[in-house]
Structures are given as C-alpha cells and as structure tokens.
Coordinates of C-alpha atoms and ligand atoms in Angstrom, one line a residue:
M1 CA -14.2 -6.4 59.0
A2 CA -15.2 -8.8 61.7
H3 CA -15.7 -12.4 60.5
I4 CA -17.7 -15.4 61.7
D5 CA -15.1 -18.1 62.4
V6 CA -17.2 -21.1 62.8
L7 CA -20.5 -21.8 61.1
D8 CA -20.8 -25.5 62.0
L9 CA -22.3 -26.1 58.5
P10 CA -21.1 -25.4 55.0
L11 CA -22.3 -22.2 53.3
V12 CA -23.9 -21.8 49.9
L13 CA -24.5 -18.3 48.6
L14 CA -26.7 -17.2 45.7
S15 CA -26.8 -13.8 44.0
N16 CA -27.4 -12.7 40.4
R17 CA -24.0 -10.9 40.2
G18 CA -21.1 -12.8 41.6
P19 CA -17.9 -11.9 43.4
V20 CA -15.8 -12.0 40.2
S21 CA -16.4 -11.7 36.5
F22 CA -14.3 -12.7 33.5
D23 CA -13.4 -10.7 30.4
R24 CA -11.0 -10.9 27.6
D25 CA -8.4 -8.3 26.4
A26 CA -5.3 -8.5 24.2
S27 CA -3.4 -10.4 26.9
G28 CA -6.1 -13.0 27.2
R29 CA -8.6 -13.8 29.9
T30 CA -8.9 -11.2 32.7
V31 CA -10.7 -11.5 36.1
N32 CA -12.4 -8.5 37.8
R33 CA -13.5 -8.4 41.3
G34 CA -17.1 -7.3 41.9
A35 CA -17.6 -3.9 43.5
G36 CA -19.9 -2.7 46.3
G37 CA -20.5 -3.4 49.9
L38 CA -22.7 -6.4 49.5
V39 CA -20.2 -8.3 47.3
S40 CA -17.3 -7.3 49.6
A41 CA -19.1 -8.4 52.7
L42 CA -20.2 -11.8 51.3
A43 CA -16.8 -12.2 49.6
G44 CA -15.0 -11.6 52.9
L45 CA -17.1 -14.4 54.4
A46 CA -16.7 -16.8 51.5
E47 CA -13.0 -16.3 51.4
H48 CA -12.8 -17.1 55.0
L49 CA -14.6 -20.4 55.0
E50 CA -13.2 -23.4 53.2
D51 CA -16.4 -25.1 52.5
A52 CA -18.3 -22.2 51.1
V53 CA -19.5 -21.8 47.5
W54 CA -21.0 -18.9 45.7
V55 CA -23.6 -19.6 43.0
C56 CA -24.1 -16.7 40.6
G57 CA -25.1 -15.9 37.0
A58 CA -22.6 -15.8 34.1
A59 CA -22.8 -12.1 33.5
T60 CA -20.4 -11.9 30.5
E61 CA -19.6 -14.0 27.5
E62 CA -16.3 -14.9 29.0
D63 CA -18.1 -16.0 32.3
A64 CA -20.2 -18.3 30.1
A65 CA -17.0 -19.6 28.4
V66 CA -15.4 -20.3 31.8
A67 CA -18.5 -22.0 33.1
R68 CA -18.7 -24.2 30.1
E69 CA -15.0 -25.2 30.4
A70 CA -15.7 -26.1 34.0
T71 CA -18.7 -28.2 32.8
G72 CA -21.0 -26.3 35.2
Q73 CA -19.0 -27.2 38.3
A74 CA -17.6 -24.7 40.9
L75 CA -14.2 -23.1 40.2
L76 CA -11.7 -21.8 42.7
V77 CA -10.9 -18.1 42.1
Q78 CA -8.2 -16.3 44.0
T79 CA -9.4 -12.8 44.8
H80 CA -6.3 -11.1 46.2
P81 CA -3.8 -9.6 45.4
I82 CA -4.3 -10.3 41.7
P83 CA -7.6 -12.1 40.9
H84 CA -7.1 -15.3 38.9
L85 CA -8.4 -18.8 38.4
V86 CA -6.8 -21.4 40.5
D87 CA -7.2 -24.7 38.7
P88 CA -4.8 -27.1 37.2
R89 CA -6.7 -26.9 33.9
F90 CA -6.2 -23.1 33.8
G91 CA -2.9 -22.4 35.4
D92 CA -2.0 -22.3 39.1
A93 CA -3.1 -25.3 41.2
V94 CA -2.8 -23.9 44.7
P95 CA -4.0 -20.4 45.8
D96 CA -1.4 -18.3 47.7
G97 CA -4.0 -15.8 48.9
P98 CA -7.8 -15.6 49.7
A99 CA -9.9 -17.6 47.3
I100 CA -13.6 -18.3 46.7
K101 CA -15.4 -21.2 45.1
V102 CA -17.7 -19.8 42.4
R103 CA -20.3 -21.7 40.4
M104 CA -21.5 -19.7 37.4
V105 CA -24.9 -20.7 36.0
V106 CA -25.4 -20.3 32.3
T107 CA -29.0 -20.1 31.1
D108 CA -30.7 -19.8 27.7
P109 CA -30.3 -16.1 26.6
A110 CA -34.0 -15.8 25.7
A111 CA -35.1 -17.2 29.0
Y112 CA -32.6 -14.9 30.8
A113 CA -33.9 -11.9 29.0
D114 CA -37.5 -12.7 30.0
F115 CA -36.3 -13.3 33.6
Y116 CA -34.2 -10.2 33.9
S117 CA -35.4 -7.5 31.6
I118 CA -39.2 -8.2 31.8
W119 CA -39.9 -9.7 35.2
S120 CA -37.0 -8.7 37.6
N121 CA -36.8 -5.3 35.9
P122 CA -39.1 -3.6 35.4
I123 CA -42.1 -5.6 36.7
L124 CA -41.0 -6.7 40.2
W125 CA -38.9 -3.6 40.7
F126 CA -41.8 -1.3 39.8
V127 CA -44.3 -3.2 41.9
Q128 CA -42.1 -3.2 45.0
H129 CA -41.1 0.5 44.6
G130 CA -44.7 1.6 43.9
L131 CA -43.7 3.1 40.5
Y132 CA -46.7 2.1 38.4
G133 CA -49.1 5.0 37.8
R134 CA -51.9 2.3 37.6
S135 CA -54.2 4.3 35.4
L136 CA -52.2 3.2 32.4
S137 CA -49.6 0.8 33.6
P138 CA -48.8 -2.0 34.0
V139 CA -50.3 -3.7 31.0
L140 CA -50.0 -7.4 31.5
T141 CA -50.6 -9.5 28.4
Q142 CA -50.0 -13.0 27.3
A143 CA -46.4 -12.0 26.6
E144 CA -45.8 -11.2 30.2
H145 CA -47.4 -14.4 31.3
D146 CA -45.2 -16.3 28.9
A147 CA -42.1 -14.4 30.1
F148 CA -42.9 -15.5 33.6
E149 CA -43.3 -19.1 32.7
N150 CA -40.5 -19.3 30.2
G151 CA -38.2 -16.8 31.9
Y152 CA -38.6 -16.2 35.6
V153 CA -39.7 -19.7 36.4
V154 CA -37.1 -21.5 34.2
V155 CA -34.2 -19.4 35.3
N156 CA -35.1 -19.7 39.0
R157 CA -35.3 -23.5 38.6
A158 CA -31.8 -23.5 37.0
Y159 CA -30.3 -21.5 39.8
A160 CA -32.2 -23.6 42.4
D161 CA -30.9 -26.8 40.9
A162 CA -27.3 -25.5 41.0
V163 CA -27.8 -24.5 44.7
A164 CA -29.3 -27.9 45.5
D165 CA -26.4 -29.6 43.7
E166 CA -23.9 -27.8 45.9
V167 CA -25.9 -28.5 49.1
R168 CA -26.0 -32.2 48.2
A169 CA -22.3 -32.1 47.5
R170 CA -21.9 -31.0 51.1
G171 CA -24.0 -33.9 52.6
G172 CA -27.4 -32.4 52.1
K173 CA -27.2 -30.0 55.0
A174 CA -25.9 -26.4 54.6
L175 CA -26.7 -22.8 55.5
V176 CA -28.0 -21.2 52.3
L177 CA -28.1 -17.4 51.8
L178 CA -30.2 -16.3 48.8
Q179 CA -30.2 -12.6 47.7
D180 CA -32.9 -10.5 46.2
Y181 CA -35.9 -10.2 43.9
H182 CA -34.5 -12.2 41.1
F183 CA -34.9 -15.4 43.0
Y184 CA -38.2 -15.6 44.8
L185 CA -38.9 -19.1 43.6
V186 CA -35.6 -20.6 44.5
A187 CA -36.1 -21.4 48.2
E188 CA -39.1 -23.6 47.7
H189 CA -37.3 -25.6 44.9
V190 CA -34.1 -26.0 47.1
R191 CA -36.2 -27.2 50.1
Q192 CA -38.0 -29.7 48.0
Q193 CA -34.7 -31.2 46.9
C194 CA -32.8 -30.8 50.2
P195 CA -35.3 -30.8 53.1
D196 CA -32.5 -30.3 55.7
V197 CA -31.2 -26.9 54.5
V198 CA -31.4 -23.9 56.7
L199 CA -32.2 -21.0 54.4
T200 CA -32.4 -17.2 54.5
H201 CA -33.7 -15.2 51.5
F202 CA -32.7 -11.5 51.9
V203 CA -34.8 -9.0 49.9
H204 CA -32.8 -5.8 49.2
I205 CA -35.7 -3.7 48.0
P206 CA -38.9 -2.5 49.7
W207 CA -41.6 -5.0 50.4
P208 CA -45.0 -3.3 50.0
G209 CA -48.3 -4.3 51.5
P210 CA -50.9 -6.8 50.0
D211 CA -52.8 -4.2 47.9
E212 CA -49.6 -3.2 46.0
W213 CA -49.1 -6.9 45.2
R214 CA -52.7 -7.1 43.8
V215 CA -51.3 -5.4 40.7
L216 CA -50.0 -8.8 39.7
P217 CA -52.2 -11.7 38.7
A218 CA -53.3 -13.9 41.6
D219 CA -51.5 -17.1 40.5
I220 CA -48.2 -15.2 39.9
R221 CA -48.2 -13.3 43.2
E222 CA -49.2 -16.5 45.1
R223 CA -46.3 -18.5 43.5
L224 CA -43.8 -15.7 44.3
L225 CA -44.9 -15.7 48.0
T226 CA -45.1 -19.5 48.2
G227 CA -41.6 -19.7 46.7
L228 CA -40.2 -17.3 49.3
L229 CA -41.9 -19.2 52.1
G230 CA -39.6 -22.2 51.3
S231 CA -37.1 -20.1 53.5
D232 CA -36.6 -20.4 57.2
V233 CA -36.1 -16.7 57.4
V234 CA -37.1 -14.0 54.9
G235 CA -34.9 -11.0 55.6
F236 CA -35.6 -7.3 55.0
H237 CA -33.9 -4.0 55.7
T238 CA -36.7 -2.6 58.0
R239 CA -39.4 -3.7 60.3
R240 CA -42.0 -2.1 58.0
Y241 CA -41.1 -4.4 55.1
A242 CA -41.1 -7.4 57.4
R243 CA -44.6 -6.6 58.6
N244 CA -45.8 -6.1 55.1
F245 CA -44.5 -9.5 54.1
V246 CA -46.3 -11.1 57.0
L247 CA -49.5 -9.2 56.0
C248 CA -49.1 -10.5 52.5
A249 CA -48.8 -14.1 53.6
G250 CA -52.0 -13.7 55.7
E251 CA -54.1 -11.8 53.2
L252 CA -52.9 -13.1 49.9
L253 CA -52.3 -16.8 50.9
G254 CA -54.7 -17.1 53.8
L255 CA -51.9 -18.5 56.0
P256 CA -51.9 -18.3 59.8
T257 CA -49.6 -15.4 60.9
D258 CA -48.4 -13.6 64.1
L259 CA -47.8 -9.9 63.4
D260 CA -46.0 -9.3 66.7
A261 CA -43.7 -12.2 66.4
L262 CA -43.4 -11.7 62.6
T263 CA -44.0 -15.4 61.9
I264 CA -46.0 -17.3 59.4
T265 CA -47.1 -21.0 59.7
V266 CA -46.5 -23.0 56.6
G267 CA -47.6 -26.6 57.2
D268 CA -45.5 -27.9 60.1
R269 CA -42.8 -25.1 59.6
T270 CA -42.5 -21.6 61.0
V271 CA -41.2 -19.0 58.6
R272 CA -39.7 -15.9 60.3
A273 CA -39.7 -12.4 58.7
R274 CA -36.7 -10.6 60.1
Y275 CA -35.1 -7.2 59.6
Y276 CA -31.4 -6.8 59.2
P277 CA -30.5 -3.2 58.1
I278 CA -27.7 -3.5 55.5
S279 CA -24.8 -1.2 56.0
V280 CA -21.3 -0.2 54.8
D281 CA -17.8 -1.2 55.6
P282 CA -16.5 2.0 57.5
A283 CA -12.8 0.8 57.4
A284 CA -12.9 0.4 53.7
L285 CA -14.5 3.8 53.3
D286 CA -11.8 5.4 55.5
T287 CA -9.1 3.9 53.3
T288 CA -10.8 5.1 50.1
L289 CA -11.2 8.6 51.6
A290 CA -7.5 8.7 52.5
S291 CA -6.4 7.7 48.9
E292 CA -4.5 10.1 46.6
Q293 CA -7.2 9.8 44.0
V294 CA -9.9 11.0 46.4
N295 CA -7.7 13.8 47.7
A296 CA -7.2 15.0 44.1
H297 CA -10.9 15.0 43.5
V298 CA -11.6 16.8 46.8
A299 CA -9.2 19.6 45.8
M300 CA -10.9 19.9 42.4
L301 CA -14.4 19.9 43.8
R302 CA -13.5 22.5 46.5
Y303 CA -12.1 24.8 43.8
I304 CA -15.2 24.5 41.6
F305 CA -17.9 24.6 44.3
L306 CA -16.7 25.8 47.6
D307 CA -14.8 29.1 47.3
E308 CA -15.8 31.9 49.7
D309 CA -19.0 31.0 51.6
R310 CA -20.6 28.9 48.9
Q311 CA -22.4 25.7 49.7
L312 CA -22.8 22.4 47.9
M313 CA -25.8 20.1 47.7
L314 CA -25.1 16.6 46.4
R315 CA -27.0 13.6 45.1
V316 CA -25.4 10.3 44.0
D317 CA -27.8 7.8 42.4
R318 CA -28.4 5.4 39.6
T319 CA -30.7 6.9 37.0
D320 CA -33.6 4.9 38.4
P321 CA -37.1 6.3 38.5
S322 CA -37.4 5.2 42.1
K323 CA -34.6 7.7 43.1
N324 CA -37.0 10.6 42.2
V325 CA -34.3 12.8 40.6
V326 CA -36.8 14.9 38.6
R327 CA -38.8 16.0 41.7
G328 CA -35.6 16.6 43.6
F329 CA -34.5 19.1 41.0
L330 CA -38.0 20.7 40.9
A331 CA -37.7 21.2 44.6
F332 CA -34.3 22.8 44.1
G333 CA -35.8 25.1 41.5
T334 CA -38.5 26.1 44.0
L335 CA -35.8 26.8 46.6
L336 CA -33.9 29.2 44.3
E337 CA -37.2 30.9 43.3
Q338 CA -38.2 31.5 46.9
H339 CA -34.7 32.3 48.2
P340 CA -33.1 34.3 45.4
E341 CA -30.2 35.1 47.8
L342 CA -29.1 31.5 47.3
V343 CA -28.7 31.9 43.5
G344 CA -25.0 31.8 42.8
K345 CA -24.3 30.7 46.3
V346 CA -25.6 27.1 46.3
S347 CA -24.6 24.5 43.7
F348 CA -26.3 21.1 43.3
L349 CA -23.9 18.4 42.1
A350 CA -25.6 15.3 40.8
L351 CA -23.4 12.2 40.1
L352 CA -25.7 9.9 38.2
Q353 CA -24.8 6.4 37.0
P354 CA -26.8 5.4 33.9
S355 CA -28.8 2.3 34.8
R356 CA -30.8 -0.4 32.9
T357 CA -30.9 1.8 29.8
D358 CA -32.4 -1.1 27.8
V359 CA -35.6 -0.7 29.8
P360 CA -37.7 2.1 28.0
E361 CA -38.9 3.6 31.3
Y362 CA -35.3 4.1 32.3
A363 CA -34.2 5.7 29.0
D364 CA -37.2 8.0 29.1
Y365 CA -36.3 9.0 32.7
I366 CA -32.8 10.1 31.7
A367 CA -34.4 12.4 29.1
L368 CA -36.7 13.9 31.7
I369 CA -33.8 14.6 34.0
G370 CA -31.9 16.4 31.2
G371 CA -35.0 18.5 30.5
V372 CA -35.6 19.7 34.0
V373 CA -31.8 20.4 34.6
A374 CA -31.7 22.5 31.4
E375 CA -34.7 24.5 32.5
I376 CA -33.4 25.3 36.0
N377 CA -29.9 26.1 34.7
A378 CA -31.3 28.4 32.0
K379 CA -33.3 30.3 34.7
Y380 CA -30.8 30.6 37.5
T381 CA -27.4 30.8 36.0
K382 CA -25.5 33.7 37.6
E383 CA -22.1 35.2 36.6
G384 CA -21.5 32.1 34.5
R385 CA -22.3 29.7 37.3
Q386 CA -24.9 27.1 36.6
P387 CA -26.7 26.0 39.7
I388 CA -26.9 22.3 38.7
D389 CA -23.8 20.3 37.7
L390 CA -25.2 17.1 36.3
R391 CA -22.5 14.4 35.6
M392 CA -23.4 11.0 34.2
V393 CA -20.4 9.1 35.6
E394 CA -19.3 5.8 37.1
D395 CA -16.6 7.0 39.4
F396 CA -16.7 5.8 43.0
P397 CA -13.6 7.8 44.2
L398 CA -15.3 11.0 42.8
A399 CA -18.5 10.1 44.7
V400 CA -16.5 9.6 47.9
A401 CA -14.7 12.9 47.5
A402 CA -18.1 14.6 47.0
Y403 CA -19.5 12.8 50.0
S404 CA -16.8 14.2 52.2
I405 CA -17.3 17.9 51.4
C406 CA -21.0 18.3 50.7
D407 CA -23.2 20.6 52.9
V408 CA -26.4 18.6 52.1
L409 CA -26.9 15.1 50.7
V410 CA -30.2 14.7 49.0
V411 CA -31.9 11.3 49.1
N412 CA -35.5 11.9 48.1
A413 CA -36.3 8.4 46.8
I414 CA -39.9 7.4 46.2
A415 CA -39.0 4.2 47.8
D416 CA -35.6 2.7 48.5
G417 CA -34.8 -0.6 50.3
M418 CA -32.1 1.0 52.4
N419 CA -29.9 3.6 50.5
L420 CA -26.3 3.1 51.2
V421 CA -25.2 6.5 49.9
A422 CA -26.8 8.1 53.0
K423 CA -24.7 5.8 55.3
E424 CA -21.5 6.4 53.3
V425 CA -21.9 10.1 53.6
A426 CA -22.5 9.8 57.4
V427 CA -19.1 8.0 57.7
V428 CA -16.9 10.1 55.4
N429 CA -18.4 13.6 55.5
R430 CA -16.0 16.1 57.1
R431 CA -18.0 19.3 56.7
G432 CA -21.0 18.8 59.0
G433 CA -23.0 17.6 56.0
V434 CA -26.8 17.4 56.6
L435 CA -28.7 14.3 55.4
A436 CA -31.9 15.3 53.7
L437 CA -33.5 11.9 53.7
S438 CA -36.8 10.7 52.3
E439 CA -39.1 9.2 54.9
T440 CA -39.6 6.3 52.5
A441 CA -36.0 5.3 52.2
G442 CA -35.1 2.3 54.5
A443 CA -32.2 4.3 55.9
H444 CA -34.7 6.8 57.5
E445 CA -35.6 4.2 60.1
E446 CA -32.1 4.4 61.5
L447 CA -30.9 7.8 60.5
G448 CA -34.2 9.9 60.4
E449 CA -33.7 11.4 63.8
F450 CA -30.3 12.9 62.7
A451 CA -31.6 14.0 59.3
V452 CA -33.9 16.6 57.7
T453 CA -36.9 14.5 56.5
L454 CA -38.1 14.8 52.9
H455 CA -41.5 13.9 51.6
P456 CA -40.8 12.6 48.2
F457 CA -43.9 13.8 46.4
D458 CA -44.2 17.3 48.1
I459 CA -42.0 19.8 46.2
Q460 CA -42.7 22.6 48.6
Q461 CA -41.9 20.5 51.6
M462 CA -38.6 19.4 50.0
A463 CA -37.7 23.0 49.1
D464 CA -38.3 24.0 52.7
A465 CA -36.3 21.1 54.1
F466 CA -33.4 22.0 51.8
Y467 CA -33.5 25.6 53.2
T468 CA -33.6 24.2 56.8
A469 CA -30.5 22.1 56.0
L470 CA -28.6 24.8 54.3
T471 CA -29.2 27.4 57.1
M472 CA -28.8 25.0 60.1
P473 CA -26.2 26.3 62.6
L474 CA -22.9 24.6 62.0
E475 CA -22.7 23.2 65.5
E476 CA -26.0 21.5 65.1
R477 CA -24.9 20.1 61.8
H478 CA -21.8 18.6 63.3
R479 CA -23.7 17.2 66.2
R480 CA -26.2 15.4 63.9
L481 CA -23.5 14.1 61.6
A482 CA -21.4 12.7 64.5
A483 CA -24.5 10.9 65.8
A484 CA -25.3 9.5 62.4
A485 CA -21.7 8.4 61.9
E486 CA -21.7 6.6 65.3
Q487 CA -24.9 4.8 64.4
V488 CA -23.4 3.5 61.1
R489 CA -20.0 2.6 62.5
T490 CA -21.6 0.5 65.2
H491 CA -24.0 -1.1 62.8
D492 CA -21.8 -1.9 59.9
V493 CA -22.1 -4.5 57.1
A494 CA -20.3 -7.2 59.2
R495 CA -23.0 -6.9 61.7
W496 CA -25.7 -7.2 59.0
L497 CA -24.2 -10.5 57.9
G498 CA -23.3 -11.7 61.4
D499 CA -26.9 -11.2 62.7
Q500 CA -28.3 -13.3 59.9
L501 CA -25.8 -16.1 60.4
T502 CA -26.4 -16.1 64.2
D503 CA -30.1 -16.5 63.5
L504 CA -29.5 -19.3 61.0
R505 CA -27.2 -21.2 63.4
R506 CA -29.8 -20.9 66.1
I507 CA -32.4 -22.4 63.7
A508 CA -30.0 -25.2 62.8
G509 CA -29.6 -25.9 66.6
F510 CA -26.0 -24.7 66.9
A511 CA -26.5 -21.6 69.1
Ligands
GDG601 C1 -30.0 -1.6 46.1 C2 -31.3 -1.0 46.8 C3 -30.1 -1.0 49.0 C4 -22.0 5.5 43.8 N1 -21.4 6.0 42.7 C5 -20.8 5.0 42.2 C6 -21.0 3.8 42.9 N2 -21.7 4.2 43.9 C7 -22.2 3.3 45.0 C8 -22.7 4.0 46.2 C9 -23.5 3.0 46.9 C10 -24.0 2.1 45.8 O1 -23.3 2.5 44.6 C11 -25.5 2.4 45.6 O2 -26.2 1.8 46.6 P1 -27.7 2.2 47.1 O3 -28.0 1.5 48.3 O4 -27.7 3.7 47.3 O5 -28.7 2.0 45.9 P2 -29.0 0.8 44.9 O6 -28.0 0.6 43.8 O7 -30.4 1.0 44.4 O8 -29.0 -0.6 45.8 C12 -30.9 -0.1 48.0 C13 -28.9 -1.7 48.3 O9 -29.4 -2.4 47.1 C14 -28.2 -2.7 49.2 O10 -29.1 -3.6 49.8 O11 -29.5 -0.1 49.9 O12 -32.0 0.4 48.6 O13 -32.0 -0.2 45.8 O14 -22.6 2.1 47.7 O15 -21.6 4.6 46.9 N3 -20.5 2.6 42.6 C15 -19.7 2.5 41.5 N4 -19.5 3.6 40.7 C16 -20.0 4.9 41.0 O16 -19.7 5.8 40.3 N5 -19.2 1.3 41.1

C-alpha cells in the first residue's frame, strides 16, 4: 500500500479499537493484531512514522493490565513478524521490525458501559441508521440522561485528555485523526487544551439530516454537534452525509453555513465537511484470495453450491438490524414463489457474524432471522436441498472464498456508511458476480452504476432485482464487474487516508 512519507507534523490517532490487543494463555501474555481494512490502513501509516502514536481503549482485561503497568503512558509494540511489546520493562528494548506507539486508555467499567452499550450502541447507531420506529422507540428517561453525563461525556473527556497529553508531548502541534461515533465530544476538548492542533474527525456511519437528530434531546444533540465542530475537517464517506452535517449545523445550531462549499463558520474558524469514501486494500485481498485456506474453501463451496448450472447468492454481514437481513430473505422467498423454476437451482449463502449480542435489539434480531430462514427453507426445500444456508461464523477466509465465486452479492442495508463487503467482492469475484446494492449504502454512490439497485423496504422490488441479476447475460455481468473492480482498485484505502492527510497538511500550511 502507498504511504505518505512526510507529514511535517507528528501524528496522533484515536479509535475505540486499537491496532493490537493483549490476552493471556498458558504461555503468558499474548499480543494480537487488530483485523480489518481500517486498522491495517492506519497501522501501515503509524508503523511508518516515528513520531506517531495511537490512542485507543483497553479492550481486554490484559490490555488494562498492560496500560496500568505502563502507568498510562504510550508503549511501543512491534507488529511484524511476531507482535510483541518492545520495552525494557517487558522484554526486548529495540524493535527489529515495524512498530507502533500505542496508548491504551482505561476508564471506569460502569462509565464505559454507559458510553458504549447505551449511547454509542444502540442510541447513536440507531439514530444515525434510522432504525427507530419512533411510535414506540426510543424511550429516553433519566437513566439515558445520566448515562450520557456519566458515561459518554466522562469517557470522551478521558480519551480527549490522553490525546491532548500526546499532542503536548509533541510540542503542542500535531495532526490528529479521530475515528467514529464514539468520540463526538473529543475534538472540542482537545482544541481547548491544544489550540494549534489540526484535526479531522472521520465518521464511519451515515450522517442523517436535522429531523432525524431531533429524536435526541436538544441539549444532547447540540453538545454532540458542537463537540464535532472542534475539528478542522469532519469527514464522511459520501457527499450526502457531508451535506446533512452542514444542514444540521445550520438548522440545529443556527450557525452560518455554505452548502455548496460544505463549510460552517464557528467563531473565527471555518470547519469543513468533506467526503472521503473508505475502501479496501486490493493487494492484501489478492494475497488472501491466493492462499491455500481460501482455495480449500472455494473447492468446498463449489462442490456444495455450484454443480451443473446452479447459482449462488451471497450475503456477508454482522447481525446488525441496519443490514436488513430479514427483508432480504423475505425478498428471496418472493423470488422463489414467483419463479418456481429457480427452486433447487439458486442457493442463498448467508455468512453472518454475531454482533453486540448484549444489546436486546440485536439478540431479538438474530431470533427473527432464524425464524424467517426456517420458514423459507421449510417451504422451498427440493430434493434435500435447502435454499438458504445460514452460517453464524467469524471466518474471513471463508468469506473471501464465497466472495470470489458468488453470482450475486446482496447488500440491502437500511443504511450503511459505506459497506466494504461490496468493494471486496468487486475486487475478488471471478465469476461475473453482480452487486445487488441498496441505494442507501454509501457504496452505492461509487458502485451504483455497475450494480443492480435495491430499495431496502420494497420486497417486490428486491425480488425483481434479484431476478434481473440472476438472469443477466454473462458478458454484461463481467463488463459491470470489471468496471466496479477498476473503480475500487483506483480508489483504495491508501487513497482514502492520503486524501485526508493532504487536506490536513494544506490546512496546517504545508501544502
Ligand atoms: C462499519 C460501517 C463502513 C466479513 N466476514 C468476516 C469479516 N468480514 C469483514 C468484511 C468487511 C468487514 O468485515 C465489514 O465491513 P462493512 O463495511 O461491510 O460493515 P461494518 O462492520 O458495519 O463497518 C460500514 C465500515 O465501518 C468502514 O468505515 O463501511 O458502513 O457500518 O471487511 O469482509 N471479518 C472478520 N471475520 C469474518 O468472518 N474478522
């Protein structure tokens, strides 16, 4: 992946999940590298820059133990080939491979629970994905108000203090990259302590318009917005989200805005809303696709799903209500009802990763998914073949294998910041796979013209779109896939990061 060689200023990153996590087994302390495109992209950058530090939450008990032993200071962690701590107190003193400075923040467990399991998920997640039915939810009581003050605010302050501490340790001026909906109050606190920072807050999930935000009490939504406006740049995946943010600043805070320039005036500062569509690392995906593990999975999946002229539909999602799994299966049921010739010919493989099962809405959603799958399988099983193969698994090589051989990828999210699965399939599919893509997934802004568009609430429309995708001439399928792959390969995750850093350096006066 391409790297930025010179930033001219030190770099401070903040995300809830960090680049490494510690655990303990029989042999003692173990270190695991974080997975996923975002962590790899940021880790690639942080490994490359000597004066970078990554502030993150202590996610495990062992993380908290390590953080306490380091008395809250940053630690050097070698990431390759074998991840381990590099510190005279813990073993090696000098890294002999890429390493990252990591500062893990430990907060009071009760405050963290209010911050994470009440405000970040579900409340902010539900507001921003439009998941509340509104006639009966949300119900905000004193408990939610308390959880905001004693959880979200307290934890945000603790992380902001850690970021500010690292900025001060670097002379008070640094490029700061904050990630996601957990930390809307951080930018303002950091700027108060370090007025010379140059700061981007990137929001990975959709940003809805002002009326959606009116679900939250006025003082809370105003504090969230004001917190974010401590940034120089607030980054989103799409232009639509960036516009919505500017609209919110104008309507909910009464600030002067320019919708064409996507800017907001805050006192004597200009805050820019920008869009940087996140992407994948195509080279890493190519390597994964070529691995023995993936090849073995491909052979198994072909044997199960693709003998003779059979076809495979696929979805890969966390079991999150925003992913709209239940309606996706209802649409598949409609497809089979209206096109009985497809029964026994088309399978739908769903690889679902259980997610946030401590949140009641998520646990209930898994039960609903199980119910609808049972119903469709009972109705349309033919010669022992069940039409839906539902697997609750965490297995990335299996997902990549399925990406490479599916005929149709289904992404019918109610709302999705971007959706990386669609981009991954565009890169690794070798079968002329058709993207069936929700118009409300961020990825639709870039890939919609190569996809079959889904309307996530319209079961009949989705069933018709599935039929169009399954019966599309092969040549057309390959043409669309090649165009989608080209778009993703030329707009990879390195570019996502590079564009943000270029803008920050410009704001800091270096470019
Ligand atoms: C949020 C936003 C935005 C798949 N199976 C496994 C596995 N995966 C990988 C996928 C993909 C990732 O997980 C899921 O990313 P998505 O983007 O599709 O969705 P969210 O998790 O909701 O991500 C989203 C994203 O942040 C980035 O900004 O695009 O809109 O909601 O890469 O291939 N990963 C592991 N095991 C699996 O079995 N570890």
